[in-house]
Short mmCIF file of C-alpha atoms in Angstrom, two decimals:
data_model
loop_
_atom_site.label_atom_id
_atom_site.label_comp_id
_atom_site.label_asym_id
_atom_site.label_seq_id
_atom_site.Cartn_x
_atom_site.Cartn_y
_atom_site.Cartn_z
CA MET A 316 -11.46 -3.76 -2.32
CA ILE A 317 -9.78 -2.54 0.87
CA PHE A 318 -7.48 -4.29 3.33
CA SER A 319 -10.19 -5.83 5.49
CA GLU A 320 -10.56 -7.06 9.06
CA ILE A 321 -10.43 -10.60 7.60
CA ASP A 322 -7.22 -9.89 5.68
CA ALA A 323 -5.73 -8.64 8.95
CA ILE A 324 -6.33 -12.01 10.65
CA VAL A 325 -4.97 -14.06 7.72
CA VAL A 326 -1.88 -11.85 7.28
CA ALA A 327 -1.12 -11.71 11.03
CA SER A 328 -1.17 -15.52 11.18
CA GLU A 329 1.07 -15.82 8.11
CA ILE A 330 3.60 -13.27 9.36
CA THR A 331 3.82 -14.99 12.73
CA ARG A 332 4.51 -18.37 11.08
CA ALA A 333 7.06 -16.98 8.62
CA MET A 334 8.98 -14.52 10.79
CA LYS A 335 8.60 -15.48 14.45
CA GLY A 336 11.92 -15.34 16.27
CA LEU A 337 13.75 -13.23 13.67
CA PHE A 338 15.80 -10.20 14.71
CA VAL A 339 15.26 -6.76 13.15
CA SER A 340 18.20 -5.83 10.93
CA ASP A 341 16.93 -2.40 9.86
CA VAL A 342 13.90 -0.12 9.70
CA LEU A 343 13.11 1.76 6.50
CA GLY A 344 10.35 4.20 5.64
CA GLN A 345 9.02 7.63 4.80
CA GLU A 346 5.75 9.52 4.99
CA ASP A 347 3.19 6.88 6.10
CA GLU A 348 5.21 3.81 5.02
CA LEU A 349 7.35 1.58 7.22
CA LEU A 350 9.32 -1.58 6.51
CA VAL A 351 10.69 -3.65 9.38
CA SER A 352 13.49 -5.70 7.80
CA PHE A 353 14.84 -9.10 8.90
CA LYS A 354 17.53 -9.53 6.19
CA GLY A 355 15.87 -10.89 3.06
CA LYS A 356 12.31 -10.58 4.34
CA GLY A 357 10.29 -8.04 6.26
CA ILE A 358 6.95 -6.56 7.29
CA TYR A 359 5.61 -3.71 5.17
CA ILE A 360 3.06 -1.21 6.51
CA LYS A 361 1.22 1.49 4.55
CA ALA A 362 -0.82 3.35 7.14
CA ARG A 363 -3.16 5.57 5.12
CA PRO A 364 -4.98 5.55 1.79
CA PRO A 365 -4.48 5.00 -1.00
CA ASP A 366 -3.84 1.28 -0.57
CA ALA A 367 -3.42 1.11 3.22
CA ARG A 368 -2.28 -2.40 4.16
CA LEU A 369 0.14 -4.59 6.12
CA HIS A 370 1.79 -7.73 4.84
CA GLY A 371 5.02 -9.67 4.71
CA THR A 372 7.48 -8.98 1.92
CA TRP A 373 10.28 -11.03 0.40
CA VAL A 374 11.62 -8.41 -2.03
CA GLY A 375 13.94 -5.44 -1.74
CA THR A 376 12.84 -1.82 -1.39
CA CYS A 377 14.16 1.62 -2.23
CA LEU A 378 12.80 3.22 0.96
CA PRO A 379 15.33 5.25 2.98
CA ARG A 380 16.40 4.37 6.49
CA HIS A 381 13.95 5.47 9.15
CA SER A 382 14.73 7.09 12.50
CA TRP A 383 12.81 4.34 14.32
CA ARG A 384 15.69 1.95 13.67
CA ARG A 385 17.16 3.21 16.94
CA PHE A 386 14.19 1.68 18.77
CA LEU A 387 13.71 -1.56 16.84
CA ARG A 388 17.09 -2.61 15.43
CA GLY A 389 18.17 -5.84 17.13
CA ALA A 390 14.69 -6.47 18.57
CA ARG A 391 13.29 -10.01 18.28
CA PHE A 392 9.91 -10.42 16.57
CA LEU A 393 7.52 -12.55 18.63
CA ARG A 394 4.15 -12.47 16.85
CA ALA A 395 1.50 -10.44 15.03
CA GLU A 396 -1.96 -10.13 16.56
CA ALA A 397 -4.99 -8.81 14.67
CA ARG A 398 -7.69 -7.20 16.77
CA GLN A 399 -10.92 -8.95 15.87
CA GLY A 400 -13.32 -6.69 14.02
CA GLU A 401 -10.70 -3.96 13.51
CA ARG A 402 -8.18 -3.15 10.82
CA ILE A 403 -5.51 -2.94 13.51
CA ILE A 404 -2.53 -5.29 13.87
CA ASP A 405 -0.14 -5.37 16.82
CA LEU A 406 3.42 -6.42 15.96
CA ILE A 407 5.00 -7.58 19.20
CA PHE A 408 8.78 -7.50 19.78
CA GLU A 409 11.21 -7.86 22.65
CA ARG A 410 14.65 -6.33 23.04
CA LYS A 411 17.40 -5.91 25.63
CA ASP A 412 17.74 -2.53 27.31
CA PRO A 413 21.22 -1.03 28.02
CA LEU A 414 21.34 -3.02 31.31
CA GLY A 415 20.60 -6.30 29.54
CA ARG A 416 17.02 -6.59 30.74
CA ILE A 417 14.32 -7.85 28.39
CA GLU A 418 11.64 -5.29 27.57
CA GLY A 419 8.60 -5.51 25.33
CA LEU A 420 7.72 -3.27 22.38
CA THR A 421 4.56 -3.20 20.30
CA LEU A 422 4.31 -1.65 16.86
CA VAL A 423 0.62 -0.82 16.37
CA ALA A 424 -0.51 -0.57 12.73
CA GLU A 425 -3.85 1.28 12.65
CA LEU A 426 -5.10 0.87 9.06
CA THR A 427 -8.23 2.88 9.76
CA GLY A 428 -8.64 5.04 6.67
CA ARG A 429 -7.53 8.66 6.37
CA TYR A 430 -6.57 8.76 10.06
CA GLY A 431 -4.43 5.61 9.88
CA ASN A 432 -1.29 5.62 11.97
CA ILE A 433 1.75 3.60 13.05
CA ILE A 434 2.51 3.84 16.76
CA LEU A 435 5.37 2.39 18.82
CA VAL A 436 4.32 1.51 22.37
CA ASN A 437 6.38 0.18 25.31
CA ALA A 438 5.46 -2.68 27.66
CA ASP A 439 3.68 -0.27 30.01
CA GLY A 440 1.37 0.91 27.23
CA VAL A 441 3.07 4.29 26.88
CA VAL A 442 3.66 5.82 23.45
CA ILE A 443 7.33 5.95 22.44
CA GLU A 444 6.75 7.51 19.02
CA ALA A 445 4.04 7.84 16.37
CA MET A 446 4.06 8.41 12.62
CA ARG A 447 1.29 10.96 13.11
CA ARG A 448 1.17 12.64 16.48
CA ILE A 449 -2.27 13.67 17.72
CA ARG A 450 -1.83 16.63 20.05
CA PRO A 451 -4.28 17.98 22.65
CA GLY A 452 -7.09 19.81 20.89
CA GLU A 453 -6.72 17.90 17.60
CA SER A 454 -9.03 15.03 18.58
CA ARG A 455 -11.82 14.61 21.09
CA ALA A 456 -11.22 10.87 21.33
CA ARG A 457 -7.54 10.62 22.19
CA VAL A 458 -4.05 12.09 22.33
CA ILE A 459 -1.12 10.25 20.70
CA VAL A 460 2.19 11.84 21.71
CA PRO A 461 5.38 10.36 23.23
CA GLY A 462 5.12 9.85 26.98
CA LYS A 463 1.33 9.55 27.05
CA PRO A 464 -0.61 6.27 27.49
CA TYR A 465 -1.68 4.67 24.23
CA VAL A 466 -5.42 4.99 23.65
CA PRO A 467 -6.86 2.87 20.80
CA PRO A 468 -9.29 4.32 18.25
CA PRO A 469 -13.02 4.07 19.07
CA PRO A 470 -14.22 0.53 18.17
CA LYS A 471 -16.16 -0.03 14.94
CA GLN A 472 -19.86 -0.61 15.44
CA ARG A 473 -20.24 -2.72 12.29
CA ASN A 474 -17.72 -5.33 11.20
CA PRO A 475 -17.86 -8.85 9.73
CA PHE A 476 -17.75 -10.45 13.18
CA SER A 477 -20.66 -8.45 14.58
CA LEU A 478 -23.04 -9.40 11.75
CA THR A 479 -24.91 -12.57 10.81
CA GLY A 480 -26.92 -13.95 7.92
CA GLN A 481 -27.77 -11.63 5.04
CA GLU A 482 -26.37 -8.60 6.88
CA LEU A 483 -22.94 -10.20 6.78
CA ILE A 484 -23.26 -11.04 3.08
CA ASP A 485 -24.40 -7.47 2.30
CA TYR A 486 -21.42 -6.07 4.22
CA LEU A 487 -18.94 -8.29 2.39
CA GLU A 488 -20.49 -7.58 -1.02
CA ARG A 489 -19.56 -3.95 -0.46
CA TYR A 490 -15.98 -4.44 0.76
CA ALA A 491 -14.95 -7.94 -0.40
CA PRO A 492 -17.44 -9.22 -3.00
CA HIS A 493 -15.31 -12.25 -3.91
CA LEU A 494 -15.50 -13.41 -0.29
CA ALA A 495 -19.26 -12.86 -0.18
CA GLU A 496 -19.55 -15.13 -3.23
CA GLU A 497 -17.33 -17.73 -1.57
CA LEU A 498 -19.48 -17.82 1.56
CA LYS A 499 -22.71 -18.08 -0.43
CA MET A 500 -21.37 -21.01 -2.46
CA ARG A 501 -20.35 -22.89 0.69
CA GLY A 502 -24.04 -23.14 1.56
CA HIS A 503 -23.69 -22.74 5.33
CA GLN A 504 -24.73 -20.02 7.70
CA PRO A 505 -22.55 -17.10 6.52
CA GLU A 506 -21.04 -16.43 9.94
CA LYS A 507 -20.00 -20.10 10.33
CA ALA A 508 -18.70 -20.22 6.76
CA LEU A 509 -16.64 -17.08 7.46
CA TRP A 510 -14.86 -18.69 10.42
CA SER A 511 -14.35 -21.85 8.37
CA TYR A 512 -12.76 -19.76 5.61
CA ILE A 513 -10.48 -17.97 8.09
CA SER A 514 -9.45 -21.29 9.68
CA GLU A 515 -8.58 -22.79 6.28
CA SER A 516 -6.78 -19.65 5.12
CA THR A 517 -4.58 -19.41 8.20
CA SER A 518 -3.74 -23.13 8.41
CA SER A 519 -3.15 -24.03 4.75
CA PRO A 520 -3.58 -20.98 2.50
CA SER A 521 -3.71 -21.24 -1.28
CA PRO A 522 -2.70 -17.70 -2.24
CA ARG A 523 -3.64 -16.53 -5.71
CA LEU A 524 -4.06 -13.24 -7.51
CA TYR A 525 -7.10 -13.62 -9.74
CA MET A 526 -6.93 -11.95 -13.13
CA ARG A 527 -9.13 -11.11 -16.11
CA GLU A 528 -7.46 -10.19 -19.41
CA GLY A 529 -4.30 -9.27 -17.52
CA GLU A 530 -6.06 -7.05 -14.96
CA ALA A 531 -5.93 -7.86 -11.25
CA LEU A 532 -9.36 -8.65 -9.74
CA PHE A 533 -8.54 -9.56 -6.14
CA PRO A 534 -6.11 -11.60 -4.02
CA ALA A 535 -7.65 -14.43 -2.02
CA PRO A 536 -6.96 -17.97 -0.81
CA ILE A 537 -10.33 -19.21 -2.12
CA GLU A 538 -11.34 -22.41 -3.89
CA HIS A 539 -14.61 -21.76 -5.73
CA MET A 540 -12.74 -20.09 -8.63
CA SER A 541 -10.08 -22.78 -9.03
CA GLN A 542 -10.50 -22.74 -12.81
CA ALA A 543 -10.22 -18.97 -13.16
CA ASP A 544 -7.17 -17.20 -14.54
CA ALA A 545 -4.82 -16.62 -11.63
CA VAL A 546 -1.19 -16.09 -10.64
CA GLU A 547 -0.08 -18.33 -7.80
CA PHE A 548 2.24 -17.16 -5.02
CA SER A 549 4.05 -18.77 -2.12
CA HIS A 550 2.50 -16.39 0.41
CA TYR A 551 -0.81 -14.56 0.70
CA SER A 552 1.21 -11.43 1.46
CA GLU A 553 2.84 -11.61 -1.98
CA ALA A 554 -0.52 -11.89 -3.72
CA MET A 555 -1.83 -8.94 -1.73
CA ASP A 556 1.22 -6.79 -2.48
CA ALA A 557 0.92 -7.54 -6.20
CA PHE A 558 -2.80 -6.66 -6.17
CA PHE A 559 -2.29 -3.27 -4.54
CA ARG A 560 0.60 -2.43 -6.85
CA LEU A 561 -1.62 -3.19 -9.83
CA ARG A 562 -4.81 -1.62 -8.57
CA ARG A 563 -5.97 1.66 -10.10
CA GLU A 564 -9.38 3.26 -10.24
CA PRO A 565 -11.04 3.06 -13.67
CA GLY A 566 -9.90 5.87 -15.92
CA SER A 567 -7.18 7.07 -13.59
CA GLU A 568 -3.74 7.85 -14.90
CA ILE A 569 -0.76 5.75 -13.87
CA GLN A 570 1.84 7.65 -11.90
CA THR A 571 5.57 7.31 -11.55
CA ASP A 572 7.09 6.61 -8.15
CA GLU A 573 8.33 10.21 -8.06
CA GLU A 574 4.85 11.56 -8.79
CA ASP A 575 3.30 9.22 -6.22
CA LYS A 576 5.71 10.52 -3.59
CA ARG A 577 5.02 14.14 -4.54
CA LYS A 578 1.27 13.60 -4.35
CA ALA A 579 1.59 11.81 -1.01
CA SER A 580 3.73 14.65 0.32
CA LEU A 581 1.18 17.25 -0.80
CA GLU A 582 -1.67 15.25 0.75
CA LYS A 583 0.23 15.00 4.02
CA ARG A 584 0.91 18.75 4.04
CA LEU A 585 -2.75 19.42 3.22
CA ALA A 586 -3.92 17.26 6.14
CA GLU A 587 -1.46 18.97 8.50
CA GLU A 588 -2.40 22.48 7.34
CA THR A 589 -6.10 21.70 7.61
CA GLY A 590 -5.53 20.49 11.16
CA ARG A 591 -3.56 23.62 11.99
CA ALA A 592 -6.32 25.85 10.63
CA GLU A 593 -8.97 24.07 12.68
CA ARG A 594 -6.80 24.22 15.80
CA PHE A 595 -6.09 27.97 15.47
CA TYR A 596 -9.80 28.67 14.96
CA LYS A 597 -10.75 26.65 18.06
CA MET A 598 -8.10 28.47 20.10
CA GLY A 599 -9.35 31.88 19.03
CA GLN A 600 -12.96 30.92 19.78
CA ALA A 601 -11.98 29.47 23.16
CA ILE A 602 -10.22 32.69 24.18
CA ILE A 603 -13.22 34.80 23.14
CA ALA A 604 -15.58 32.57 25.14
CA ASN A 605 -13.37 32.69 28.26
CA MET A 606 -12.00 36.25 28.24
CA HIS A 607 -13.38 36.87 31.74
CA ARG A 608 -11.28 33.98 33.10
CA ILE A 609 -7.92 35.12 31.68
CA PRO A 610 -5.86 37.23 34.14
CA PRO A 611 -3.69 40.01 32.64
CA GLY A 612 -0.18 38.86 31.75
CA SER A 613 -1.14 35.18 31.42
CA LYS A 614 1.24 33.01 29.38
CA GLU A 615 -1.18 30.09 28.96
CA ILE A 616 -4.73 29.02 29.56
CA VAL A 617 -6.14 25.47 29.56
CA ILE A 618 -9.70 25.15 28.29
CA GLU A 619 -11.42 21.74 28.03
CA GLY A 620 -8.06 19.98 28.05
CA MET A 621 -6.63 22.25 25.33
CA ALA A 622 -3.51 24.21 26.33
CA ILE A 623 -3.47 27.60 24.57
CA PRO A 624 -0.21 29.63 24.69
CA LEU A 625 -0.77 33.39 25.21
CA ASP A 626 1.40 36.43 24.67
CA PRO A 627 1.47 38.15 28.11
CA LYS A 628 2.04 41.55 26.45
CA LEU A 629 -1.30 41.30 24.63
CA SER A 630 -4.85 41.50 25.93
CA PRO A 631 -7.13 38.43 25.65
CA GLY A 632 -8.89 40.00 22.68
CA GLN A 633 -5.57 40.68 20.93
CA ASN A 634 -4.45 37.08 21.59
CA ALA A 635 -7.69 35.83 20.06
CA GLU A 636 -7.17 38.07 17.03
CA LYS A 637 -3.66 36.69 16.63
CA TYR A 638 -5.03 33.12 16.44
CA PHE A 639 -7.71 34.16 13.94
CA GLU A 640 -4.95 35.67 11.75
CA LYS A 641 -3.05 32.38 11.95
CA TYR A 642 -6.27 30.61 11.02
CA LYS A 643 -6.68 32.80 7.91
CA ARG A 644 -3.07 32.19 6.83
CA ALA A 645 -3.50 28.44 7.30
CA LYS A 646 -6.72 28.50 5.26
CA ARG A 647 -4.87 30.26 2.44
CA GLY A 648 -2.25 27.52 2.64
CA VAL A 649 -4.98 24.86 2.46
CA ALA A 650 -6.45 26.47 -0.66
CA LYS A 651 -3.01 26.66 -2.29
CA LEU A 652 -2.25 23.00 -1.56
CA LYS A 653 -5.67 21.92 -2.90
CA LYS A 654 -4.95 23.83 -6.09
CA MET A 655 -1.52 22.18 -6.43
CA LEU A 656 -3.11 18.74 -6.03
CA ALA A 657 -5.87 19.54 -8.53
CA GLU A 658 -3.44 20.87 -11.12
CA GLY A 659 -0.82 18.15 -10.68
CA VAL A 660 0.07 16.58 -14.04
CA GLN A 661 0.11 12.80 -13.86
CA LYS A 662 2.08 11.07 -16.58
CA PRO A 663 2.11 7.37 -17.41
CA SER A 664 4.91 5.49 -15.69
CA PHE A 665 5.44 3.02 -18.49
CA SER A 666 3.23 3.55 -21.52
CA GLU A 667 3.67 2.89 -25.15
CA GLU A 668 3.79 5.72 -27.66
CA SER A 669 0.34 6.64 -29.01
CA GLU A 670 1.00 6.46 -32.75
CA PRO A 671 -1.28 5.68 -35.70
CA GLU A 672 -1.73 1.99 -36.42
CA PRO A 673 1.15 0.89 -38.71
CA SER A 674 0.39 -0.59 -42.10
CA GLY A 675 1.00 -4.26 -42.93
CA PRO A 676 0.73 -7.19 -40.49
CA PRO A 677 -0.30 -6.13 -36.97
CA TRP A 678 2.89 -7.61 -35.46
CA LEU A 679 6.28 -8.94 -36.56
CA GLU A 680 7.18 -12.62 -36.45
CA PHE A 681 10.67 -14.13 -36.12
CA LYS A 682 12.25 -17.56 -35.59
CA SER A 683 14.81 -18.01 -32.82
CA PRO A 684 17.98 -20.13 -33.32
CA SER A 685 16.20 -23.21 -31.93
CA GLY A 686 13.06 -22.60 -33.98
CA PHE A 687 10.81 -20.92 -31.37
CA VAL A 688 8.29 -18.41 -32.77
CA VAL A 689 8.92 -14.88 -31.47
CA LEU A 690 6.24 -12.17 -31.86
CA VAL A 691 7.02 -8.44 -31.67
CA GLY A 692 4.26 -5.86 -31.25
CA LYS A 693 4.10 -2.85 -33.59
CA SER A 694 1.62 -0.71 -31.63
CA ALA A 695 -0.12 -0.54 -28.27
CA LYS A 696 -3.05 -2.48 -29.72
CA SER A 697 -0.90 -5.27 -31.17
CA ASN A 698 1.16 -5.35 -27.96
CA TYR A 699 -2.04 -6.03 -26.05
CA LYS A 700 -3.19 -8.67 -28.55
CA ILE A 701 0.00 -10.74 -28.61
CA THR A 702 0.40 -10.51 -24.82
CA PHE A 703 -3.13 -11.07 -23.55
CA GLU A 704 -4.93 -12.82 -26.43
CA ILE A 705 -2.29 -14.93 -28.22
CA ALA A 706 0.37 -15.76 -25.63
CA LYS A 707 -0.12 -18.77 -23.36
CA PRO A 708 0.61 -18.59 -19.61
CA ASN A 709 4.01 -20.35 -19.96
CA ASP A 710 5.19 -18.31 -22.96
CA LEU A 711 7.96 -15.79 -22.22
CA PHE A 712 7.33 -12.04 -22.22
CA PHE A 713 10.19 -9.56 -22.88
CA HIS A 714 10.38 -5.77 -22.60
CA VAL A 715 13.23 -3.30 -22.46
CA LYS A 716 13.65 -2.09 -18.88
CA ASP A 717 12.49 1.42 -17.89
CA SER A 718 11.76 2.65 -21.40
CA PRO A 719 8.89 2.56 -23.93
CA GLY A 720 9.12 -0.30 -26.38
CA ALA A 721 7.49 -3.29 -28.03
CA HIS A 722 6.11 -6.32 -26.22
CA VAL A 723 8.01 -9.43 -27.31
CA ILE A 724 6.53 -12.91 -26.87
CA LEU A 725 8.53 -16.13 -27.23
CA ARG A 726 6.11 -19.03 -27.82
CA THR A 727 7.58 -21.86 -25.73
CA GLY A 728 5.04 -24.57 -26.55
CA GLY A 729 5.67 -25.90 -23.06
CA ARG A 730 9.36 -26.65 -23.80
CA ASP A 731 12.48 -25.45 -21.98
CA VAL A 732 14.07 -22.47 -23.72
CA PRO A 733 17.87 -22.40 -24.21
CA GLU A 734 19.80 -19.29 -23.19
CA GLU A 735 20.64 -18.36 -26.80
CA ASP A 736 16.92 -18.13 -27.62
CA ILE A 737 16.28 -15.97 -24.55
CA LEU A 738 19.07 -13.64 -25.68
CA PHE A 739 17.62 -13.59 -29.20
CA ALA A 740 14.21 -12.42 -27.94
CA ALA A 741 15.80 -9.95 -25.53
CA ARG A 742 17.77 -8.35 -28.38
CA LEU A 743 14.53 -7.94 -30.32
CA ALA A 744 12.99 -6.18 -27.30
CA LEU A 745 15.95 -3.79 -27.08
CA GLU A 746 16.02 -3.20 -30.86
CA HIS A 747 12.28 -2.37 -30.96
CA SER A 748 12.39 0.15 -28.14
CA LYS A 749 13.20 3.79 -27.53
CA ALA A 750 16.02 2.98 -25.13
CA GLY A 751 18.68 3.96 -27.66
CA GLY A 752 22.23 2.64 -27.77
CA ALA A 753 23.72 -0.71 -28.71
CA LYS A 754 23.35 -2.24 -25.25
CA GLY A 755 20.79 -2.17 -22.48
CA LEU A 756 18.78 -4.09 -19.89
CA VAL A 757 15.78 -6.25 -20.78
CA SER A 758 13.24 -7.69 -18.34
CA TYR A 759 11.50 -11.00 -18.97
CA THR A 760 9.17 -13.40 -17.23
CA GLU A 761 6.50 -15.98 -18.00
CA ARG A 762 3.38 -14.46 -19.52
CA ARG A 763 1.36 -15.62 -16.46
CA TYR A 764 3.23 -13.01 -14.40
CA VAL A 765 2.37 -10.06 -16.66
CA ALA A 766 -0.58 -7.89 -15.63
CA ARG A 767 -2.24 -4.61 -16.49
CA PRO A 768 -2.92 -2.00 -13.77
CA LYS A 769 -6.63 -1.32 -13.55
CA GLY A 770 -7.67 1.50 -15.88
CA ALA A 771 -4.25 1.60 -17.55
CA LYS A 772 -3.64 2.34 -21.22
CA LEU A 773 -3.24 -0.65 -23.53
CA GLY A 774 0.55 -0.56 -23.63
CA LEU A 775 1.16 -0.41 -19.90
CA VAL A 776 1.96 -3.57 -17.97
CA ILE A 777 3.68 -4.68 -14.78
CA MET A 778 5.77 -7.82 -14.38
CA LEU A 779 5.17 -9.56 -11.07
CA ARG A 780 8.24 -11.83 -11.22
CA GLU A 781 10.81 -10.35 -13.56
CA LYS A 782 14.33 -11.39 -14.43
CA VAL A 783 16.74 -8.86 -15.93
CA ILE A 784 19.54 -9.53 -18.40
CA GLY A 785 22.01 -7.24 -20.18
CA VAL A 786 22.17 -7.54 -23.97
CA ARG A 787 24.08 -6.05 -26.87
CA LEU A 788 22.75 -5.58 -30.40
#
């Protein structure tokens, strides 16, 4: 599943309802991520794959401050507008200039695959800044640099709103199969059912993250699976954020935040170096093809809208050779970066130790002070069993924070759990972990909020709504 043109409409409506009129308190971000913060809530944008998306957020972040805060801090958020048929959302703000006059700003989130971008545009449609600048010669379609008019990407020829009947169903089965199933079960013309779904989702959404054996399937405000296993959220944005944090391709390794950032940095450098290599090659070819037009001592030549700097001390042929040498160096850099990406070691971010199955009962069983049954896993397999096969949705799940350890399940039986019993289970989680020491932090939540990233090893889970307590043994 990708962030679709339909998601864009639902999320834009939700963000407008939840955040209209708020003032920007800060702007955070790095690489292709941006978070516009409104004190306690915000709008998160991830511009390029993997997991490109835009949604509201009600949780904190460890992203650093971004230079764009000088443009947006203090601006008032007016609305979010999704462009129909496109994965593009315009976030519209207004702010006061130094003279006290109101001026408009638009933050354009282009979630268009590998060339996704985030662009800040003024009221006159002129680019103020862009996450990824597109300079002359890099693209035939448009130039995105400060001071130039904003030109949108070429429109998509096929999208859910340009299709009807079976063509629409076939399209959705590829990109959003759960939605295709929803439309088929409604029994109407698919295109009418789609607009009905969007109308219902934007007016009274029922956001859920659907699960199977602890793995995230998809986020959607749909009704035909009301009996399926699901985690409910207050906002569709929260369900979407949880889904993308849990999503992994089958068989892929789970990465730490540090490894994710390193990979993203390498991918960005690879894209930039590839672009540089292509640009140098085009420049060299252009000089060769236009040598007769270049006067001696020229410092620059413009060919088909591409400005090519020249060394006036060199002949046209020598200038061309210089660009071909730059092209060769850039290609060597591309090969080196590809090798670094291919050889990158990806370690699990939170996996249990792979040890032989212990002898005796597959898990340990204790009684808390108030008589609640508490189960403690002894291996990755028993951790999985007690968490996803034995525990009920309202049982409590415990795990030592940021360290390998046992899954601990407190069977609530639907009753309220006193604090002393929570501390009892938390101490068991710390004791049966590799954290070391007589004190530490333990995370816990209801079992319904525990999920497995797709393709993850048995012992790896993520808590969607965790509480953290400090305990001593």
